[in-house]
Coordinates of C-alpha atoms in Angstrom, one line a residue:
A1 CA 12.2 24.0 -30.4
L2 CA 14.6 22.7 -33.1
L3 CA 17.5 22.8 -30.6
I4 CA 15.4 20.9 -28.1
E5 CA 14.6 18.2 -30.7
Q6 CA 18.3 18.0 -31.6
L7 CA 19.2 17.7 -27.9
H8 CA 16.7 14.8 -27.6
L9 CA 18.5 13.0 -30.4
K10 CA 22.1 13.7 -29.3
M11 CA 21.8 13.6 -25.5
P12 CA 18.9 11.3 -24.5
E13 CA 20.6 10.2 -21.3
I14 CA 20.4 13.8 -20.0
V15 CA 17.0 14.9 -21.2
K16 CA 15.1 11.6 -20.9
S17 CA 16.5 10.4 -17.6
N18 CA 14.5 10.2 -14.5
L19 CA 15.8 13.5 -13.3
Y20 CA 15.2 15.6 -16.4
S21 CA 12.1 15.7 -18.6
R22 CA 11.3 17.6 -21.8
E23 CA 9.7 20.2 -19.6
Y24 CA 12.9 20.6 -17.7
A25 CA 14.8 21.1 -21.0
E26 CA 12.3 23.6 -22.2
E27 CA 12.4 25.6 -19.0
L28 CA 16.2 25.5 -19.0
F29 CA 16.4 26.8 -22.5
E30 CA 13.8 29.5 -21.9
A31 CA 15.9 30.7 -19.0
A32 CA 19.0 30.8 -21.1
D33 CA 17.3 32.4 -24.1
T34 CA 18.2 36.0 -23.2
D35 CA 17.3 37.5 -26.5
G36 CA 13.8 35.9 -26.4
D37 CA 13.8 34.6 -30.0
K38 CA 12.6 31.2 -28.8
E39 CA 13.9 29.5 -32.0
K40 CA 17.6 29.1 -31.4
L41 CA 20.2 29.8 -28.8
T42 CA 23.4 31.6 -29.5
K43 CA 26.7 30.1 -28.4
S44 CA 26.8 32.2 -25.2
E45 CA 23.1 31.3 -24.4
F46 CA 23.9 27.7 -24.9
Q47 CA 26.9 27.9 -22.6
H48 CA 24.6 29.7 -20.1
A49 CA 22.1 26.8 -20.3
L50 CA 24.9 24.3 -19.7
Q51 CA 26.0 26.3 -16.7
L52 CA 22.5 26.4 -15.3
H53 CA 22.1 22.7 -15.8
S54 CA 25.4 22.1 -14.1
M55 CA 24.4 24.3 -11.2
L56 CA 21.0 22.6 -10.8
E57 CA 22.6 19.1 -11.0
S58 CA 25.2 20.1 -8.3
Q59 CA 22.4 21.3 -6.1
A60 CA 20.5 18.0 -6.6
E61 CA 23.6 16.0 -5.6
R62 CA 23.9 17.9 -2.4
Q63 CA 20.4 17.0 -1.3
P64 CA 20.2 14.9 1.9
P65 CA 19.1 11.3 1.3
S66 CA 15.5 10.5 1.6
A67 CA 14.0 8.4 4.5
S68 CA 13.4 5.5 2.1
A69 CA 17.1 5.7 0.9
L70 CA 18.2 5.6 4.5
R71 CA 16.0 2.5 5.2
M72 CA 17.5 0.7 2.2
I73 CA 21.0 1.5 3.3
F74 CA 20.1 0.2 6.8
V75 CA 18.7 -3.0 5.4
A76 CA 21.6 -3.5 3.0
S77 CA 24.1 -3.0 5.8
A78 CA 22.2 -5.3 8.3
I79 CA 21.5 -8.3 6.1
P80 CA 25.2 -9.4 5.5
F81 CA 25.8 -9.0 9.2
I82 CA 22.8 -11.0 10.2
A83 CA 24.2 -13.9 8.1
F84 CA 27.7 -13.3 9.5
G85 CA 26.5 -13.2 13.2
F86 CA 24.4 -16.3 12.7
L87 CA 27.2 -18.3 11.1
D88 CA 29.8 -17.0 13.6
N89 CA 27.8 -17.9 16.7
A90 CA 26.4 -21.2 15.4
I91 CA 29.7 -22.5 14.1
M92 CA 31.5 -21.3 17.2
L93 CA 29.1 -23.2 19.4
V94 CA 29.1 -26.4 17.3
A95 CA 32.9 -26.4 16.7
G96 CA 33.6 -25.5 20.4
E97 CA 31.4 -28.3 21.6
E98 CA 33.1 -30.8 19.3
I99 CA 36.6 -29.6 20.2
D100 CA 35.7 -29.9 23.9
H101 CA 34.4 -33.5 23.4
V102 CA 37.3 -34.7 21.1
F103 CA 40.3 -32.8 22.4
G104 CA 39.2 -31.2 25.7
A105 CA 40.0 -34.2 28.0
R106 CA 43.0 -35.5 25.9
L107 CA 44.8 -32.2 25.9
G108 CA 43.4 -30.9 29.2
L109 CA 41.6 -27.9 27.6
T110 CA 39.1 -25.9 29.7
T111 CA 35.6 -25.3 28.3
L112 CA 36.6 -21.7 27.6
A113 CA 39.7 -22.8 25.7
S114 CA 37.6 -25.1 23.6
A115 CA 35.1 -22.3 23.0
G116 CA 38.0 -20.0 22.0
L117 CA 39.2 -22.6 19.5
G118 CA 35.6 -22.9 18.2
N119 CA 35.6 -19.2 17.7
L120 CA 38.8 -19.4 15.7
V121 CA 37.1 -22.0 13.4
A122 CA 34.0 -19.8 13.1
D123 CA 36.0 -16.6 12.3
V124 CA 38.0 -18.3 9.6
M125 CA 34.9 -19.8 8.0
G126 CA 33.1 -16.4 8.4
V127 CA 35.8 -14.6 6.6
S128 CA 35.7 -17.2 3.9
V129 CA 32.0 -16.8 3.1
A130 CA 31.7 -13.0 3.9
N131 CA 32.4 -11.9 0.3
G132 CA 29.8 -14.4 -1.1
I133 CA 27.2 -13.2 1.3
E134 CA 27.8 -9.5 0.4
Q135 CA 27.6 -10.3 -3.3
G136 CA 24.4 -12.2 -2.8
V137 CA 22.9 -9.3 -0.9
K138 CA 23.9 -6.8 -3.6
K139 CA 22.0 -8.9 -6.1
V140 CA 18.8 -9.0 -4.0
I141 CA 18.8 -5.5 -2.4
K142 CA 19.5 -2.5 -4.6
T143 CA 21.0 0.3 -2.5
P144 CA 20.2 3.8 -3.6
K145 CA 22.9 5.5 -5.7
L146 CA 24.4 8.3 -3.6
S147 CA 26.5 11.2 -4.7
R148 CA 30.0 11.6 -3.4
Y149 CA 28.7 14.4 -1.1
Q150 CA 25.9 12.2 0.3
N151 CA 28.4 9.4 1.1
T152 CA 30.3 11.8 3.3
L153 CA 27.3 12.7 5.4
H154 CA 27.3 11.6 9.1
V155 CA 23.8 10.3 8.7
I156 CA 24.9 7.8 6.0
K157 CA 27.8 6.6 8.0
M158 CA 25.7 6.2 11.2
T159 CA 22.9 4.4 9.2
R160 CA 25.5 1.9 7.9
L161 CA 27.0 1.5 11.3
V162 CA 23.7 1.0 13.1
G163 CA 22.5 -1.4 10.4
S164 CA 25.6 -3.5 10.7
A165 CA 25.5 -3.5 14.6
V166 CA 21.8 -4.4 14.7
G167 CA 22.4 -7.0 12.0
V168 CA 25.2 -8.7 13.8
G169 CA 23.4 -8.6 17.1
F170 CA 20.3 -10.2 15.6
G171 CA 22.4 -12.7 13.7
C172 CA 24.2 -13.7 16.9
L173 CA 20.9 -14.3 18.7
L174 CA 19.8 -16.5 15.8
G175 CA 23.2 -18.2 16.0
L176 CA 22.2 -19.5 19.4
S177 CA 19.9 -22.0 17.7
P178 CA 22.2 -25.0 18.0
L179 CA 21.8 -24.6 21.8
V180 CA 18.0 -24.4 21.5
L181 CA 17.8 -27.3 19.1
T182 CA 19.9 -29.6 21.3
G183 CA 18.2 -28.5 24.5
T184 CA 21.3 -27.1 26.1
F185 CA 20.3 -23.4 26.1
F186 CA 19.0 -23.5 29.6
V187 CA 20.5 -25.1 32.7
P188 CA 18.7 -28.4 33.3
G189 CA 16.1 -28.2 36.0
S190 CA 15.7 -24.4 35.9

């Protein structure tokens, strides 16, 4: 019991963390107390307790992520791409339209060439604001802390990929709003 109290004083980040409680520490030390004296651990018993703790911690790190963790990873991956898709499409449409009106006839540009130049403007602006969007999302959405092992899992990589793809797709659809707002989304008379 005295050793447990000393451990509480010297290593609160281990014993009092969300993962480890006083009960955990007591069970750990009971398992390591091979001579059964229940008052103190020998040096070899203490080393055994540390080995047990390390083994349990390693097993915990190798657990697959929970469904809620995967949802948070999906959302955190999708949101920046929603913003990027929206900005990319909206800016491309507006810039392409303006390039077509201002330079199209003067330079003999086709509508597709104007759209391509609008895409150039949108991509440059998108890259310029991408870091700010990602930093803003990180402040709002806290992604779960994953172990190195968990970060290598296929399910994590796919969750991020699908989140990003769904996000950019949804963002691009939202980015069509300049066409809807100006009444040019549909062919007139259809």
